[in-house]
Amino acid sequence: MTRPSIPVIGIDLGTTFSALARIDDHGRPITLVNAEGDLLTPSAVLFDGEDVVVGKEALKAIATEADRVAECSKRDVGHRVYHKLLDGKQYPPEVIEALILNKLRIDAVKQIGPFTKVVITVPAYFDEVRRKATQDSGYMAGFEVLDIINEPTAAAVSFGFQQGYLDKEGGSPAPRNILVYDLGGGTFDVTVMQIRGTEFNALATDGDVRLGGYDWDQRLVDLAAERFTGLGHADPREDPLSAGKLWRECEDAKRTLSARRKASVVCHHRGASERIEITRQQFEEATQDLLDRTRFTAVQALRAAGLQWNDLERVLLVGGSTRMPMVRDMLRRLSGMEPDDSVAADEAVAHGAALHASLILAHQEGLPPMFKIRNVNSHSLGVVGLDPLTGRRRNGILIPRNTRLPVTGKRAFKTQKAGQRSIRIEIVEGESPSADDCTPIGRCSVRNLPPDLPAQYPIEILFHYKPNGRLKVRVTLPETDRRVDTEIVRETGLDKDRLDGWRKYIRGLSPTDQR
Ligand code: AMP
């Protein structure tokens, strides 16, 4: 296989753990270890005065300095600021994500030398706002983000590679349908893919950006805390330090419960200490509704792909939380087949990202493509219009969800009065007919229309969804040959100056500050 000449890097920027993979000299993806010698880096950041510590040490600090540690910041991506103050300061979540990326970069550079071009993965269910924020994180960490790719797609590519589908003679032309069930630390994605030879086509995708192993942890925390208070003690959840310690104990117990039928957690609070035993059955009962949410979503995605369970060749398990036996049991019952855990649950996404990076770099160097990826959009895209009868703000859907990308949607507008020079358009993402229930992506204005247009003059707005789920807007005046690419003014997110400011700050952190 001919390979690009520079390091080919893919990054899985996970809610709880992140990983960086490269393509080795034999064309195979491998995960690089971090400075601590681990394949996975906890996505936790400790803000300790001038110092910023990322990874294992930051995670440990939750037990003693919870108010300085950011964890699960990926869940807040798309919001203006991280949900709590960190060492007394507010941080945008994408900056915290950038600090995690920077740690991965520094550790990798020590092993393979400098590089800037990377592919970063995002949950398939991430909307435009979150995708943009992730690209910004990459920029602030000093990367040139070649592309972003959906996590389940990356996992499927890694699976295809492992199965030999990407070898010249390996791909079978008969379509194989697979359902990728990806339950990570903080997000849940399900994607139905069709693999045809070396083509990876997403047929449908669905998910929940706030559902993952972390929610299972919280249920265990509640279970343990209620037992503890039942014994006459104060509630450990009241105090961030006791709660932080209990959470770590519970996350550990959750892993034990994947292998054994019972586990115990030690709960300390205000001088009292108890060992609390929890059985797998109690844990499963307390989290049944979370599992049901994933089941419902998987069924919906399959339906949206126009398939039945018996059309699937495999159900692929991805993400650390699929190690919980309840997940496997549920999918076995639902699909009638044994779920496939042959891809490394924690590494497959980073591996797929590195393979995608090699595809892009090879293309840039004029080399032939190894495989192809086709994606669908995970949310419908619309523009806000006023309902003339009710005066309510409606979502006029232009591109329905699960449309094959790239796609261009059009909408015709008319000027209201003669000589009108500008038009303002509000863009939303979501399925609800009411615009206020959708995610506002941003606005765009068409300015500098020619000065003498009559009233009711037609204007066409084109929304172009790129294969990576990012959006571009173009305006045309159909009766002339004018075309304008307009910038979306985003509802949230950092402007260029602030991005550059953070990039400088992050690059200025010395490697000892930024462990
Ligand atoms: P990921 O983001 O894919 O690395 O998944 C991380 C999530 O997987 C975290 O919530 C972990 O607690 C969870 N996890 C990892 N190993 C296990 C296990 N053996 N049993 C249950 N959950 C696990």
Coordinates of N, CA and C and ligand atoms in Angstrom, one line a residue, residues 12 14-17 40 182-186 212-214 217 251 254-256 258 318-324 345-346, ligand 1:
D12 N -9.3 10.2 19.1 CA -10.6 10.0 19.7 C -10.6 10.9 20.9
G14 N -12.6 11.6 23.7 CA -13.7 11.0 24.3 C -14.2 11.8 25.5
T15 N -15.4 11.5 26.0 CA -15.9 12.2 27.2 C -15.1 11.9 28.4
T16 N -14.8 10.6 28.5 CA -14.1 10.2 29.8 C -12.6 9.8 29.5
F17 N -12.4 9.2 28.3 CA -11.0 8.9 27.9 C -10.7 9.3 26.5
L40 N -4.9 4.9 27.1 CA -6.0 5.9 27.2 C -5.6 7.0 28.2
D182 N -22.5 2.4 19.9 CA -21.4 3.0 20.6 C -21.8 3.7 21.8
L183 N -21.5 3.0 23.0 CA -21.8 3.6 24.3 C -20.5 3.9 25.0
G184 N -20.2 5.2 25.0 CA -18.9 5.6 25.6 C -19.1 6.1 27.0
G185 N -18.3 7.0 27.4 CA -18.4 7.5 28.8 C -19.5 8.6 28.9
G186 N -19.8 9.3 27.9 CA -20.8 10.4 28.1 C -21.7 10.5 26.9
G212 N -24.3 8.1 28.7 CA -23.1 7.3 28.7 C -22.8 6.7 30.0
G213 N -21.6 6.0 30.1 CA -21.2 5.4 31.3 C -21.3 6.3 32.5
Y214 N -21.1 7.5 32.3 CA -21.2 8.5 33.4 C -22.6 8.4 34.1
D217 N -22.6 5.5 36.3 CA -21.9 5.8 37.5 C -22.8 6.6 38.5
E251 N -17.3 4.2 40.0 CA -16.9 3.9 38.7 C -16.1 2.6 38.7
K254 N -18.4 -0.3 39.2 CA -19.2 -0.6 37.9 C -18.4 -1.5 37.1
R255 N -17.1 -1.3 37.0 CA -16.2 -2.2 36.1 C -16.2 -3.6 36.8
T256 N -16.1 -3.6 38.1 CA -16.1 -4.9 38.8 C -17.4 -5.7 38.4
S258 N -19.0 -5.7 35.9 CA -19.0 -6.2 34.5 C -18.4 -7.6 34.5
V318 N -19.0 -0.9 20.4 CA -17.9 0.1 20.5 C -18.1 0.9 21.8
G319 N -17.0 1.4 22.4 CA -17.1 2.2 23.6 C -17.0 1.4 24.8
G320 N -16.3 1.9 25.8 CA -16.0 1.2 27.1 C -17.3 0.6 27.8
S321 N -18.4 1.4 27.7 CA -19.6 1.0 28.4 C -20.3 -0.3 27.8
T322 N -19.9 -0.7 26.6 CA -20.5 -1.9 26.1 C -20.0 -3.1 26.8
R323 N -19.0 -2.9 27.7 CA -18.5 -4.1 28.5 C -19.5 -4.5 29.5
M324 N -20.5 -3.7 29.8 CA -21.5 -4.1 30.8 C -22.3 -5.2 30.2
A345 N -12.7 -2.0 22.0 CA -13.7 -1.1 22.3 C -13.1 0.3 22.5
D346 N -12.0 0.4 23.1 CA -11.5 1.8 23.5 C -10.6 2.4 22.4
Ligands
AMP1 P1 -15.0 5.3 26.2 O1 -15.4 6.7 26.2 O2 -15.4 4.5 25.0 O3 -13.5 5.1 26.5 O4 -15.8 4.7 27.4 C1 -15.5 5.0 28.7 C2 -16.6 4.5 29.6 O5 -16.6 3.1 29.6 C3 -16.5 5.0 31.0 O6 -17.8 5.4 31.5 C4 -16.1 3.8 31.7 O7 -16.5 3.8 33.1 C5 -16.7 2.7 30.9 N1 -16.1 1.4 31.1 C6 -14.8 1.0 30.7 N2 -14.6 -0.3 31.1 C7 -15.7 -0.8 31.6 C8 -16.1 -2.0 32.2 N3 -15.3 -3.1 32.2 N4 -17.4 -2.1 32.6 C9 -18.3 -1.1 32.6 N5 -17.9 0.1 32.1 C10 -16.7 0.3 31.6

